[in-house]
Amino acid sequence: MTDELPAMRASDAEREQTAERLREAMAEGRLDMAEFQERLDAAYTARTRGELVPLVRDLPVAGSGAVPEGLEGPGHSWVGRVGKPATSRGGFAFWGGFGRRGKWTIGRTFTGVAIQAGGEVDLREADFEDRETVIRCFALMGGIVVTVPPELHVEVTGLGFMGGFDDRGAGEGTPGSPRVRITGFALMGGVGVERKRRKGEKKRLEKERQAGELEG
């Protein structure tokens, strides 16, 4: 979008181009949800090019790949990991187990149920359908473990009765991190939330530590 001919009527394609730049900016953490929604509404109701230009003037050109300094290391960039189609919205296990791990995309709402069984939800390599995700865990005489990377924003609000709902994995994430709220109920069972680094990052840090010891 340029400043040329600001009074010219905007086309549907130009409105959609502006909307896409706004979506990318939100996924990168440049816009919060309220500001994104405000600008998106303005984009779709804009009549002229001049009304579209201010909506993206303070944003980088789409696809420029600009990442804030200090956030380009492994596990710290969320660019490209938000806004993908969900591959799973739930897991159920009865006298068995279910697992969601590795490269997958979690739906904006995910429901896990474990009845005398176990469940695993690993978000360390996962992509996200939305920036706001709710994980509902229900454990009946069983257990569910949710594993999250250290950079993810996590809230835990579940309850346990004759069981436990562990909130030790709750905490703030890095700028641009998706927000995940883990809720639900554990009856004579347990739900655990733990923070762990990715396996590849663990190996990288170990190599750096060993190299530092050799240099010392």
Tab-separated table of C-alpha atoms in Angstrom:
chain	number	residue	atom	x	y	z
A	1	MET	CA	0.000	0.000	0.000
A	2	THR	CA	1.434	3.426	-0.978
A	3	ASP	CA	0.523	7.042	-0.266
A	4	GLU	CA	-0.154	7.674	-3.955
A	5	LEU	CA	-3.667	8.823	-4.848
A	6	PRO	CA	-4.959	8.739	-1.273
A	7	ALA	CA	-8.444	9.823	-2.333
A	8	MET	CA	-8.817	6.929	-4.778
A	9	ARG	CA	-11.356	4.331	-3.785
A	10	ALA	CA	-9.839	1.241	-2.180
A	11	SER	CA	-10.445	-2.156	-3.752
A	12	ASP	CA	-11.385	-5.362	-1.954
A	13	ALA	CA	-7.911	-6.727	-2.789
A	14	GLU	CA	-6.234	-3.707	-1.154
A	15	ARG	CA	-8.370	-4.071	1.960
A	16	GLU	CA	-7.443	-7.750	2.178
A	17	GLN	CA	-3.749	-6.951	1.657
A	18	THR	CA	-3.888	-4.540	4.585
A	19	ALA	CA	-5.741	-7.103	6.718
A	20	GLU	CA	-3.069	-9.710	6.004
A	21	ARG	CA	-0.282	-7.355	7.110
A	22	LEU	CA	-2.209	-6.736	10.324
A	23	ARG	CA	-2.561	-10.490	10.940
A	24	GLU	CA	1.179	-10.991	10.479
A	25	ALA	CA	1.918	-8.120	12.854
A	26	MET	CA	-0.339	-9.632	15.525
A	27	ALA	CA	1.301	-13.057	15.105
A	28	GLU	CA	4.710	-11.403	15.611
A	29	GLY	CA	3.533	-9.633	18.772
A	30	ARG	CA	3.637	-6.135	17.270
A	31	LEU	CA	-0.079	-5.610	17.913
A	32	ASP	CA	-2.158	-6.793	20.846
A	33	MET	CA	-5.571	-8.317	20.254
A	34	ALA	CA	-7.530	-5.121	20.957
A	35	GLU	CA	-5.452	-2.945	18.632
A	36	PHE	CA	-5.454	-5.636	15.947
A	37	GLN	CA	-9.234	-5.887	16.023
A	38	GLU	CA	-9.619	-2.100	15.919
A	39	ARG	CA	-7.345	-1.769	12.899
A	40	LEU	CA	-8.870	-4.779	11.160
A	41	ASP	CA	-12.371	-3.303	11.466
A	42	ALA	CA	-11.074	-0.015	10.074
A	43	ALA	CA	-9.413	-1.819	7.159
A	44	TYR	CA	-12.580	-3.599	6.076
A	45	THR	CA	-14.686	-0.419	6.331
A	46	ALA	CA	-12.137	1.869	4.626
A	47	ARG	CA	-13.444	3.626	1.524
A	48	THR	CA	-10.197	5.108	0.197
A	49	ARG	CA	-6.518	4.201	-0.028
A	50	GLY	CA	-5.741	7.121	2.255
A	51	GLU	CA	-7.719	5.458	5.058
A	52	LEU	CA	-5.727	2.226	4.698
A	53	VAL	CA	-2.236	3.736	4.779
A	54	PRO	CA	-2.151	4.804	8.493
A	55	LEU	CA	-3.229	1.324	9.580
A	56	VAL	CA	0.083	-0.227	8.496
A	57	ARG	CA	2.452	2.758	8.379
A	58	ASP	CA	4.214	1.742	11.627
A	59	LEU	CA	4.517	-1.937	10.602
A	60	PRO	CA	7.277	-3.651	8.593
A	61	VAL	CA	6.575	-4.762	5.050
A	62	ALA	CA	4.960	-8.217	5.013
A	63	GLY	CA	7.504	-10.994	4.577
A	64	SER	CA	10.481	-8.835	5.593
A	65	GLY	CA	11.251	-11.334	8.364
A	66	ALA	CA	12.274	-8.608	10.796
A	67	VAL	CA	12.718	-10.047	14.272
A	68	PRO	CA	13.567	-7.919	17.334
A	69	GLU	CA	17.180	-8.163	18.447
A	70	GLY	CA	17.712	-10.817	21.078
A	71	LEU	CA	14.679	-12.879	20.037
A	72	GLU	CA	16.086	-14.591	16.972
A	73	GLY	CA	17.618	-17.533	18.814
A	74	PRO	CA	16.169	-21.067	18.898
A	75	GLY	CA	12.760	-21.231	20.581
A	76	HIS	CA	12.391	-17.445	20.865
A	77	SER	CA	10.723	-16.531	17.565
A	78	TRP	CA	7.005	-17.238	17.224
A	79	VAL	CA	6.878	-15.946	13.645
A	80	GLY	CA	5.219	-18.550	11.451
A	81	ARG	CA	3.959	-20.677	14.348
A	82	VAL	CA	0.587	-18.964	14.840
A	83	GLY	CA	-2.436	-19.004	12.541
A	84	LYS	CA	-2.138	-22.502	11.076
A	85	PRO	CA	-5.027	-24.968	10.582
A	86	ALA	CA	-5.521	-27.177	13.631
A	87	THR	CA	-4.500	-30.821	13.345
A	88	SER	CA	-5.946	-31.814	16.728
A	89	ARG	CA	-8.590	-30.418	19.060
A	90	GLY	CA	-8.632	-33.137	21.683
A	91	GLY	CA	-7.511	-36.470	23.046
A	92	PHE	CA	-9.370	-39.240	24.877
A	93	ALA	CA	-8.089	-42.298	26.703
A	94	PHE	CA	-9.833	-45.038	28.701
A	95	TRP	CA	-7.594	-47.760	30.135
A	96	GLY	CA	-4.877	-46.625	27.769
A	97	GLY	CA	-3.272	-43.364	26.761
A	98	PHE	CA	-3.126	-40.579	24.233
A	99	GLY	CA	-0.262	-38.359	23.155
A	100	ARG	CA	0.173	-35.173	21.164
A	101	ARG	CA	3.836	-34.412	20.652
A	102	GLY	CA	6.343	-33.377	18.018
A	103	LYS	CA	5.235	-31.180	15.110
A	104	TRP	CA	1.474	-30.627	15.285
A	105	THR	CA	-0.987	-27.718	15.432
A	106	ILE	CA	-3.185	-27.317	18.486
A	107	GLY	CA	-6.710	-25.942	18.029
A	108	ARG	CA	-7.793	-22.782	19.806
A	109	THR	CA	-9.663	-25.091	22.197
A	110	PHE	CA	-8.220	-28.502	23.061
A	111	THR	CA	-9.961	-30.998	25.364
A	112	GLY	CA	-8.070	-33.890	26.943
A	113	VAL	CA	-9.871	-36.650	28.873
A	114	ALA	CA	-8.092	-39.477	30.696
A	115	ILE	CA	-10.168	-42.086	32.558
A	116	GLN	CA	-7.991	-44.568	34.420
A	117	ALA	CA	-5.446	-43.703	31.753
A	118	GLY	CA	-2.712	-41.248	30.861
A	119	GLY	CA	-2.436	-38.369	28.444
A	120	GLU	CA	0.406	-36.217	27.135
A	121	VAL	CA	0.157	-32.798	25.488
A	122	ASP	CA	3.559	-31.488	24.406
A	123	LEU	CA	3.654	-27.930	23.027
A	124	ARG	CA	7.427	-27.565	22.656
A	125	GLU	CA	7.374	-28.147	18.892
A	126	ALA	CA	3.705	-27.358	18.313
A	127	ASP	CA	2.166	-24.660	16.137
A	128	PHE	CA	-0.986	-22.777	17.156
A	129	GLU	CA	-4.283	-22.164	15.412
A	130	ASP	CA	-4.792	-18.943	17.376
A	131	ARG	CA	-2.854	-16.624	19.668
A	132	GLU	CA	-5.287	-17.491	22.482
A	133	THR	CA	-5.506	-21.207	23.322
A	134	VAL	CA	-7.540	-22.974	26.012
A	135	ILE	CA	-6.547	-26.500	27.050
A	136	ARG	CA	-9.213	-28.301	29.088
A	137	CYS	CA	-7.923	-31.323	31.014
A	138	PHE	CA	-10.190	-33.830	32.779
A	139	ALA	CA	-8.458	-36.655	34.656
A	140	LEU	CA	-10.486	-39.335	36.450
A	141	MET	CA	-8.295	-41.809	38.309
A	142	GLY	CA	-5.690	-41.016	35.686
A	143	GLY	CA	-3.228	-38.329	34.723
A	144	ILE	CA	-2.493	-35.756	32.039
A	145	VAL	CA	0.848	-33.985	31.597
A	146	VAL	CA	1.110	-30.750	29.621
A	147	THR	CA	4.680	-29.850	28.625
A	148	VAL	CA	5.400	-26.279	27.511
A	149	PRO	CA	8.568	-24.472	26.393
A	150	PRO	CA	10.055	-21.815	28.736
A	151	GLU	CA	9.131	-19.026	26.272
A	152	LEU	CA	5.361	-19.671	26.288
A	153	HIS	CA	2.860	-17.592	28.307
A	154	VAL	CA	0.888	-20.059	30.442
A	155	GLU	CA	-1.973	-19.636	32.918
A	156	VAL	CA	-3.281	-22.539	35.035
A	157	THR	CA	-6.737	-22.393	36.634
A	158	GLY	CA	-7.750	-26.057	37.056
A	159	LEU	CA	-9.015	-27.732	40.234
A	160	GLY	CA	-8.212	-31.032	41.913
A	161	PHE	CA	-10.394	-33.123	44.259
A	162	MET	CA	-8.716	-36.052	45.956
A	163	GLY	CA	-6.070	-35.388	43.359
A	164	GLY	CA	-3.926	-32.540	42.133
A	165	PHE	CA	-3.828	-29.829	39.465
A	166	ASP	CA	-0.228	-28.602	39.369
A	167	ASP	CA	0.383	-24.961	38.373
A	168	ARG	CA	4.185	-24.900	38.639
A	169	GLY	CA	4.470	-24.530	34.857
A	170	ALA	CA	2.523	-21.261	34.822
A	171	GLY	CA	4.390	-18.081	33.945
A	172	GLU	CA	5.036	-15.252	31.519
A	173	GLY	CA	6.334	-15.849	28.007
A	174	THR	CA	8.600	-13.906	25.673
A	175	PRO	CA	7.274	-10.959	23.589
A	176	GLY	CA	4.935	-12.262	20.900
A	177	SER	CA	4.268	-15.528	22.729
A	178	PRO	CA	0.842	-17.143	22.316
A	179	ARG	CA	-1.246	-17.228	25.488
A	180	VAL	CA	-2.282	-20.657	26.755
A	181	ARG	CA	-4.781	-21.158	29.571
A	182	ILE	CA	-4.917	-24.633	31.099
A	183	THR	CA	-8.061	-25.448	33.027
A	184	GLY	CA	-10.169	-28.448	33.968
A	185	PHE	CA	-10.666	-30.905	36.813
A	186	ALA	CA	-8.787	-33.824	38.346
A	187	LEU	CA	-10.690	-36.399	40.433
A	188	MET	CA	-8.564	-39.006	42.193
A	189	GLY	CA	-5.981	-38.235	39.542
A	190	GLY	CA	-3.647	-35.491	38.499
A	191	VAL	CA	-2.864	-32.880	35.878
A	192	GLY	CA	0.694	-31.620	35.667
A	193	VAL	CA	2.069	-28.617	33.805
A	194	GLU	CA	5.825	-28.539	33.338
A	195	ARG	CA	8.297	-26.332	31.494
A	196	LYS	CA	11.033	-28.043	29.516
A	197	ARG	CA	13.407	-26.986	26.798
A	198	ARG	CA	13.293	-28.633	23.395
A	199	LYS	CA	15.603	-31.590	22.960
A	200	GLY	CA	17.571	-29.818	20.232
A	201	GLU	CA	18.024	-26.738	22.394
A	202	LYS	CA	19.194	-28.861	25.340
A	203	LYS	CA	21.911	-30.364	23.154
A	204	ARG	CA	22.937	-26.934	21.871
A	205	LEU	CA	23.233	-25.501	25.382
A	206	GLU	CA	25.199	-28.551	26.536
A	207	LYS	CA	27.665	-28.141	23.662
A	208	GLU	CA	28.081	-24.448	24.469
A	209	ARG	CA	28.698	-25.307	28.134
A	210	GLN	CA	31.290	-27.930	27.219
A	211	ALA	CA	33.005	-25.543	24.815
A	212	GLY	CA	33.166	-22.909	27.539
A	213	GLU	CA	34.730	-25.381	29.975
A	214	LEU	CA	37.398	-26.312	27.391
A	215	GLU	CA	38.219	-22.669	26.760
A	216	GLY	CA	38.452	-22.030	30.489
